[in-house]
Amino acid sequence: MTRRPRPGLLLGAFGAVALGDLLALLADLGPGHAVCKPLLMPLLAAYVAVLRGPRPLIAALLFGWGGDTFLLFGAEFAFLAGMGSFAAGHVCYLVLFKRYGDTRRYAPGGGSPRARGTALVAVYAVALVATVVLLWPDLPADMRGPVAGYSLLLTAMAFGATTLGPRAAAGGALFLLSDTLIATGVAHWPQLPRPDFAIMLTYIAAQFLLATGVLALPGARPGTARAYGESETVGTTP
C-alpha cells in the first residue's frame, strides 16, 4: 500500500522553497528563482490534495503554477498566456466563493452585513477604476484590453474572498496588490527596489492565505461539518 505524503512535510517543503525563492530574488540569483518559482504552487496544491481539499482549490493553484511558469519568460505572448492562466485560477476561486462564501462574514463584530458589504463593494470598485484609469495611458496599446479585463476578474476574486473570512480576505487583497505591482512594471512606472521580491512576497502570501482560508472552512474537506449547522462529523482544521 502506497503511503501518502504527510501534510506537514509538504507544507514545510513549500515554506523552504518560498524562502529560497525570496532569498534568490534578494541576491539577484536568476537561476535560483527559475528553479524555485515553478515548485511553489505544485507543493501547495499537493498539500491541499493530501488534506482532500476542494478540487477547484487544487485547480486554482495549478493554474497559478501555469502563470508562474509562463511569466519566467520575457516574451509578450508568454505574459498574456500567464495572465490567462491566472485568470482561470481566479474563476476557480470564484467557484469556491460561490460554494462556501457567506455574506454574514461582512459583519463579524455586529452591525449590518448589507452595509458592510456595500462598503466593501465601493472600496474594491474604486480600486479597480483608479488602477485602470491611472495605468491606461502608460500601458502598451495592445495590452490595455487584456489588462483591464484581467483587472476586473482579479478584483472580483479579491472581493469574493471577503465572504470566506479574514484569512482569505487578506489573501485576496494581497493577490490584488501583487498583480497591481506587476501592472505598474508593464506600464513602466517607477518601481520599488527589488520589485520582483515585493511581487513574489505578496503573491506567495496571497496563495497561502487563500488556500488555508478555504481549508479551514466547515465542509471544505471530507469529515468536517458543513457550514451553518448542516449535519456531518466535525473534524479538525489546519
mmCIF file of C-alpha atoms in Angstrom:
data_model
loop_
_atom_site.group_PDB
_atom_site.id
_atom_site.type_symbol
_atom_site.label_atom_id
_atom_site.label_comp_id
_atom_site.label_asym_id
_atom_site.label_seq_id
_atom_site.Cartn_x
_atom_site.Cartn_y
_atom_site.Cartn_z
ATOM 1 C CA MET A 1 0.000 0.000 0.000
ATOM 2 C CA THR A 2 1.395 3.354 -1.042
ATOM 3 C CA ARG A 3 1.905 5.731 1.860
ATOM 4 C CA ARG A 4 0.532 9.226 1.320
ATOM 5 C CA PRO A 5 2.891 12.156 1.959
ATOM 6 C CA ARG A 6 2.452 13.882 5.287
ATOM 7 C CA PRO A 7 0.793 17.319 5.016
ATOM 8 C CA GLY A 8 3.351 18.838 7.376
ATOM 9 C CA LEU A 9 6.244 17.744 5.183
ATOM 10 C CA LEU A 10 4.621 19.208 2.084
ATOM 11 C CA LEU A 11 3.867 22.468 3.860
ATOM 12 C CA GLY A 12 7.417 22.587 5.179
ATOM 13 C CA ALA A 13 8.770 21.997 1.682
ATOM 14 C CA PHE A 14 6.561 24.809 0.386
ATOM 15 C CA GLY A 15 7.908 27.130 3.073
ATOM 16 C CA ALA A 16 11.510 26.170 2.328
ATOM 17 C CA VAL A 17 11.106 26.698 -1.418
ATOM 18 C CA ALA A 18 9.321 30.012 -0.804
ATOM 19 C CA LEU A 19 12.202 31.175 1.394
ATOM 20 C CA GLY A 20 14.708 30.003 -1.205
ATOM 21 C CA ASP A 21 12.897 31.889 -3.949
ATOM 22 C CA LEU A 22 12.747 35.121 -1.953
ATOM 23 C CA LEU A 23 16.433 34.865 -0.990
ATOM 24 C CA ALA A 24 17.341 34.224 -4.623
ATOM 25 C CA LEU A 25 15.481 37.386 -5.633
ATOM 26 C CA LEU A 26 17.194 39.435 -2.926
ATOM 27 C CA ALA A 27 20.586 38.108 -4.047
ATOM 28 C CA ASP A 28 19.715 38.616 -7.729
ATOM 29 C CA LEU A 29 20.273 34.919 -8.452
ATOM 30 C CA GLY A 30 18.172 34.363 -11.556
ATOM 31 C CA PRO A 31 18.775 30.578 -11.788
ATOM 32 C CA GLY A 32 17.669 30.114 -8.178
ATOM 33 C CA HIS A 33 14.418 31.955 -8.865
ATOM 34 C CA ALA A 34 13.896 29.972 -12.077
ATOM 35 C CA VAL A 35 14.216 26.715 -10.118
ATOM 36 C CA CYS A 36 12.179 27.667 -7.034
ATOM 37 C CA LYS A 37 9.274 29.585 -8.535
ATOM 38 C CA PRO A 38 7.749 26.700 -10.568
ATOM 39 C CA LEU A 39 7.854 24.431 -7.489
ATOM 40 C CA LEU A 40 5.776 26.667 -5.227
ATOM 41 C CA MET A 41 2.221 26.053 -6.383
ATOM 42 C CA PRO A 42 2.613 22.300 -7.058
ATOM 43 C CA LEU A 43 3.792 21.854 -3.454
ATOM 44 C CA LEU A 44 0.903 23.910 -2.101
ATOM 45 C CA ALA A 45 -1.537 22.033 -4.362
ATOM 46 C CA ALA A 46 -0.113 18.700 -3.155
ATOM 47 C CA TYR A 47 -0.646 19.847 0.441
ATOM 48 C CA VAL A 48 -4.274 20.652 -0.347
ATOM 49 C CA ALA A 49 -4.728 17.348 -2.176
ATOM 50 C CA VAL A 50 -3.336 15.273 0.714
ATOM 51 C CA LEU A 51 -5.797 17.031 3.027
ATOM 52 C CA ARG A 52 -8.532 16.231 0.478
ATOM 53 C CA GLY A 53 -9.335 19.869 -0.109
ATOM 54 C CA PRO A 54 -11.811 21.016 -2.759
ATOM 55 C CA ARG A 55 -10.848 20.271 -6.352
ATOM 56 C CA PRO A 56 -11.444 23.870 -7.519
ATOM 57 C CA LEU A 57 -8.821 24.975 -4.986
ATOM 58 C CA ILE A 58 -6.295 22.478 -6.355
ATOM 59 C CA ALA A 59 -7.142 23.658 -9.877
ATOM 60 C CA ALA A 60 -6.711 27.323 -8.870
ATOM 61 C CA LEU A 61 -3.236 26.602 -7.500
ATOM 62 C CA LEU A 62 -2.224 24.617 -10.579
ATOM 63 C CA PHE A 63 -3.403 27.414 -12.843
ATOM 64 C CA GLY A 64 -1.242 29.659 -10.656
ATOM 65 C CA TRP A 65 1.667 27.308 -11.406
ATOM 66 C CA GLY A 66 0.968 27.766 -15.113
ATOM 67 C CA GLY A 67 1.005 31.530 -14.709
ATOM 68 C CA ASP A 68 4.218 31.406 -12.672
ATOM 69 C CA THR A 69 5.934 29.320 -15.325
ATOM 70 C CA PHE A 70 4.849 31.459 -18.271
ATOM 71 C CA LEU A 71 5.964 34.647 -16.525
ATOM 72 C CA LEU A 72 9.507 33.325 -16.274
ATOM 73 C CA PHE A 73 9.792 34.103 -19.995
ATOM 74 C CA GLY A 74 10.075 37.665 -21.214
ATOM 75 C CA ALA A 75 8.031 37.416 -24.418
ATOM 76 C CA GLU A 76 4.704 39.218 -24.684
ATOM 77 C CA PHE A 77 2.960 36.002 -25.694
ATOM 78 C CA ALA A 78 4.221 34.325 -22.512
ATOM 79 C CA PHE A 79 2.969 37.253 -20.430
ATOM 80 C CA LEU A 80 -0.505 37.016 -21.986
ATOM 81 C CA ALA A 81 -0.542 33.225 -21.556
ATOM 82 C CA GLY A 82 0.437 33.659 -17.918
ATOM 83 C CA MET A 83 -2.305 36.219 -17.426
ATOM 84 C CA GLY A 84 -4.791 33.814 -18.971
ATOM 85 C CA SER A 85 -3.672 31.002 -16.650
ATOM 86 C CA PHE A 86 -4.037 33.220 -13.584
ATOM 87 C CA ALA A 87 -7.456 34.322 -14.846
ATOM 88 C CA ALA A 88 -8.562 30.688 -14.998
ATOM 89 C CA GLY A 89 -7.350 30.321 -11.421
ATOM 90 C CA HIS A 90 -9.456 33.299 -10.357
ATOM 91 C CA VAL A 91 -12.508 31.652 -11.925
ATOM 92 C CA CYS A 92 -11.787 28.566 -9.798
ATOM 93 C CA TYR A 93 -11.593 30.749 -6.709
ATOM 94 C CA LEU A 94 -14.903 32.380 -7.608
ATOM 95 C CA VAL A 95 -16.455 28.906 -7.817
ATOM 96 C CA LEU A 96 -15.169 28.239 -4.293
ATOM 97 C CA PHE A 97 -16.519 31.541 -3.004
ATOM 98 C CA LYS A 98 -19.915 30.752 -4.508
ATOM 99 C CA ARG A 99 -19.897 27.366 -2.796
ATOM 100 C CA TYR A 100 -18.605 28.355 0.632
ATOM 101 C CA GLY A 101 -18.970 32.132 0.887
ATOM 102 C CA ASP A 102 -21.321 33.762 3.357
ATOM 103 C CA THR A 103 -22.025 37.494 3.384
ATOM 104 C CA ARG A 104 -22.717 37.285 7.127
ATOM 105 C CA ARG A 105 -18.944 37.402 7.499
ATOM 106 C CA TYR A 106 -19.064 41.022 6.364
ATOM 107 C CA ALA A 107 -20.105 41.988 9.880
ATOM 108 C CA PRO A 108 -18.338 39.618 12.271
ATOM 109 C CA GLY A 109 -18.489 42.085 15.138
ATOM 110 C CA GLY A 110 -22.101 43.095 14.682
ATOM 111 C CA GLY A 111 -23.738 45.748 12.574
ATOM 112 C CA SER A 112 -25.392 45.358 9.224
ATOM 113 C CA PRO A 113 -23.828 42.815 6.829
ATOM 114 C CA ARG A 114 -25.544 44.601 3.931
ATOM 115 C CA ALA A 115 -23.976 47.943 4.876
ATOM 116 C CA ARG A 116 -20.558 46.343 5.346
ATOM 117 C CA GLY A 117 -20.897 44.529 2.031
ATOM 118 C CA THR A 118 -21.884 47.735 0.245
ATOM 119 C CA ALA A 119 -18.844 49.494 1.678
ATOM 120 C CA LEU A 120 -16.564 46.662 0.513
ATOM 121 C CA VAL A 121 -18.052 46.779 -2.975
ATOM 122 C CA ALA A 122 -17.376 50.517 -3.076
ATOM 123 C CA VAL A 123 -13.763 50.085 -1.899
ATOM 124 C CA TYR A 124 -12.932 47.413 -4.464
ATOM 125 C CA ALA A 125 -14.785 49.231 -7.248
ATOM 126 C CA VAL A 126 -12.824 52.413 -6.565
ATOM 127 C CA ALA A 127 -9.568 50.423 -6.503
ATOM 128 C CA LEU A 128 -10.415 48.829 -9.856
ATOM 129 C CA VAL A 129 -11.413 52.052 -11.594
ATOM 130 C CA ALA A 130 -8.497 54.042 -10.181
ATOM 131 C CA THR A 131 -5.959 51.375 -11.185
ATOM 132 C CA VAL A 132 -7.238 51.016 -14.738
ATOM 133 C CA VAL A 133 -7.648 54.774 -15.288
ATOM 134 C CA LEU A 134 -4.203 55.605 -13.952
ATOM 135 C CA LEU A 135 -2.402 52.809 -15.783
ATOM 136 C CA TRP A 136 -4.283 53.098 -19.076
ATOM 137 C CA PRO A 137 -2.254 55.923 -20.739
ATOM 138 C CA ASP A 138 1.066 54.217 -19.942
ATOM 139 C CA LEU A 139 0.152 50.675 -20.986
ATOM 140 C CA PRO A 140 1.132 49.444 -24.468
ATOM 141 C CA ALA A 141 -1.914 49.766 -26.713
ATOM 142 C CA ASP A 142 -2.213 46.018 -27.299
ATOM 143 C CA MET A 143 -2.088 45.329 -23.556
ATOM 144 C CA ARG A 144 -4.838 47.718 -22.436
ATOM 145 C CA GLY A 145 -7.791 45.460 -23.140
ATOM 146 C CA PRO A 146 -6.271 42.307 -21.595
ATOM 147 C CA VAL A 147 -5.064 44.185 -18.511
ATOM 148 C CA ALA A 148 -8.445 45.863 -17.996
ATOM 149 C CA GLY A 149 -10.332 42.572 -18.374
ATOM 150 C CA TYR A 150 -7.939 40.737 -16.090
ATOM 151 C CA SER A 151 -8.142 43.532 -13.512
ATOM 152 C CA LEU A 152 -11.925 43.190 -13.411
ATOM 153 C CA LEU A 153 -11.712 39.445 -12.790
ATOM 154 C CA LEU A 154 -8.920 39.855 -10.228
ATOM 155 C CA THR A 155 -10.896 42.470 -8.307
ATOM 156 C CA ALA A 156 -13.988 40.253 -8.332
ATOM 157 C CA MET A 157 -11.870 37.441 -6.870
ATOM 158 C CA ALA A 158 -10.393 39.695 -4.182
ATOM 159 C CA PHE A 159 -13.840 40.948 -3.222
ATOM 160 C CA GLY A 160 -15.303 37.439 -3.234
ATOM 161 C CA ALA A 161 -12.578 36.267 -0.849
ATOM 162 C CA THR A 162 -14.033 38.551 1.827
ATOM 163 C CA THR A 163 -17.017 36.189 2.119
ATOM 164 C CA LEU A 164 -14.742 33.441 3.490
ATOM 165 C CA GLY A 165 -13.417 35.347 6.468
ATOM 166 C CA PRO A 166 -10.388 37.481 7.359
ATOM 167 C CA ARG A 167 -7.682 34.996 6.300
ATOM 168 C CA ALA A 168 -8.975 34.532 2.761
ATOM 169 C CA ALA A 169 -9.848 38.235 2.533
ATOM 170 C CA ALA A 170 -6.227 39.118 3.302
ATOM 171 C CA GLY A 171 -5.129 36.648 0.629
ATOM 172 C CA GLY A 172 -7.383 38.215 -1.963
ATOM 173 C CA ALA A 173 -6.169 41.718 -1.108
ATOM 174 C CA LEU A 174 -2.515 40.648 -1.328
ATOM 175 C CA PHE A 175 -3.130 38.979 -4.703
ATOM 176 C CA LEU A 176 -4.623 42.259 -5.920
ATOM 177 C CA LEU A 177 -1.589 44.155 -4.635
ATOM 178 C CA SER A 178 0.889 41.718 -6.181
ATOM 179 C CA ASP A 179 -0.668 41.867 -9.638
ATOM 180 C CA THR A 180 -1.002 45.647 -9.429
ATOM 181 C CA LEU A 181 2.741 45.825 -8.851
ATOM 182 C CA ILE A 182 3.235 43.733 -11.992
ATOM 183 C CA ALA A 183 0.955 46.058 -13.956
ATOM 184 C CA THR A 184 2.933 49.124 -12.889
ATOM 185 C CA GLY A 185 6.024 47.454 -14.309
ATOM 186 C CA VAL A 186 4.263 46.797 -17.620
ATOM 187 C CA ALA A 187 3.295 50.500 -17.648
ATOM 188 C CA HIS A 188 6.952 51.431 -16.963
ATOM 189 C CA TRP A 189 6.141 53.272 -13.765
ATOM 190 C CA PRO A 190 8.935 53.886 -11.223
ATOM 191 C CA GLN A 191 9.465 50.701 -9.229
ATOM 192 C CA LEU A 192 10.363 49.809 -5.670
ATOM 193 C CA PRO A 193 13.871 48.469 -5.032
ATOM 194 C CA ARG A 194 13.811 44.733 -5.856
ATOM 195 C CA PRO A 195 10.290 44.852 -7.321
ATOM 196 C CA ASP A 196 10.315 41.106 -8.080
ATOM 197 C CA PHE A 197 10.853 40.421 -4.378
ATOM 198 C CA ALA A 198 7.825 42.522 -3.398
ATOM 199 C CA ILE A 199 5.715 40.867 -6.100
ATOM 200 C CA MET A 200 6.648 37.333 -5.053
ATOM 201 C CA LEU A 201 6.375 38.030 -1.316
ATOM 202 C CA THR A 202 2.809 39.299 -1.667
ATOM 203 C CA TYR A 203 1.902 36.585 -4.189
ATOM 204 C CA ILE A 204 3.192 33.685 -2.088
ATOM 205 C CA ALA A 205 1.426 35.031 0.983
ATOM 206 C CA ALA A 206 -1.767 35.531 -1.048
ATOM 207 C CA GLN A 207 -1.928 31.974 -2.351
ATOM 208 C CA PHE A 208 -1.064 30.516 1.062
ATOM 209 C CA LEU A 209 -3.741 32.570 2.829
ATOM 210 C CA LEU A 210 -6.362 31.764 0.202
ATOM 211 C CA ALA A 211 -5.574 28.042 0.287
ATOM 212 C CA THR A 212 -5.508 27.727 4.062
ATOM 213 C CA GLY A 213 -8.510 30.020 4.374
ATOM 214 C CA VAL A 214 -10.536 27.646 2.218
ATOM 215 C CA LEU A 215 -9.228 24.540 4.015
ATOM 216 C CA ALA A 216 -10.267 25.971 7.367
ATOM 217 C CA LEU A 217 -13.891 26.325 6.280
ATOM 218 C CA PRO A 218 -16.513 23.903 7.630
ATOM 219 C CA GLY A 219 -17.358 21.412 4.910
ATOM 220 C CA ALA A 220 -14.348 22.176 2.724
ATOM 221 C CA ARG A 221 -12.847 18.741 3.444
ATOM 222 C CA PRO A 222 -14.452 15.340 3.937
ATOM 223 C CA GLY A 223 -15.101 14.610 7.605
ATOM 224 C CA THR A 224 -15.636 18.228 8.617
ATOM 225 C CA ALA A 225 -19.036 19.664 9.400
ATOM 226 C CA ARG A 226 -20.731 21.641 6.695
ATOM 227 C CA ALA A 227 -21.271 25.316 7.231
ATOM 228 C CA TYR A 228 -24.107 26.788 9.226
ATOM 229 C CA GLY A 229 -25.394 23.767 11.085
ATOM 230 C CA GLU A 230 -25.677 21.138 8.372
ATOM 231 C CA SER A 231 -25.018 17.716 9.843
ATOM 232 C CA GLU A 232 -21.666 15.996 9.446
ATOM 233 C CA THR A 233 -18.946 14.933 11.833
ATOM 234 C CA VAL A 234 -16.787 17.840 12.919
ATOM 235 C CA GLY A 235 -13.105 17.386 12.180
ATOM 236 C CA THR A 236 -10.070 19.461 12.933
ATOM 237 C CA THR A 237 -8.945 22.240 10.606
ATOM 238 C CA PRO A 238 -5.359 23.075 9.794
#
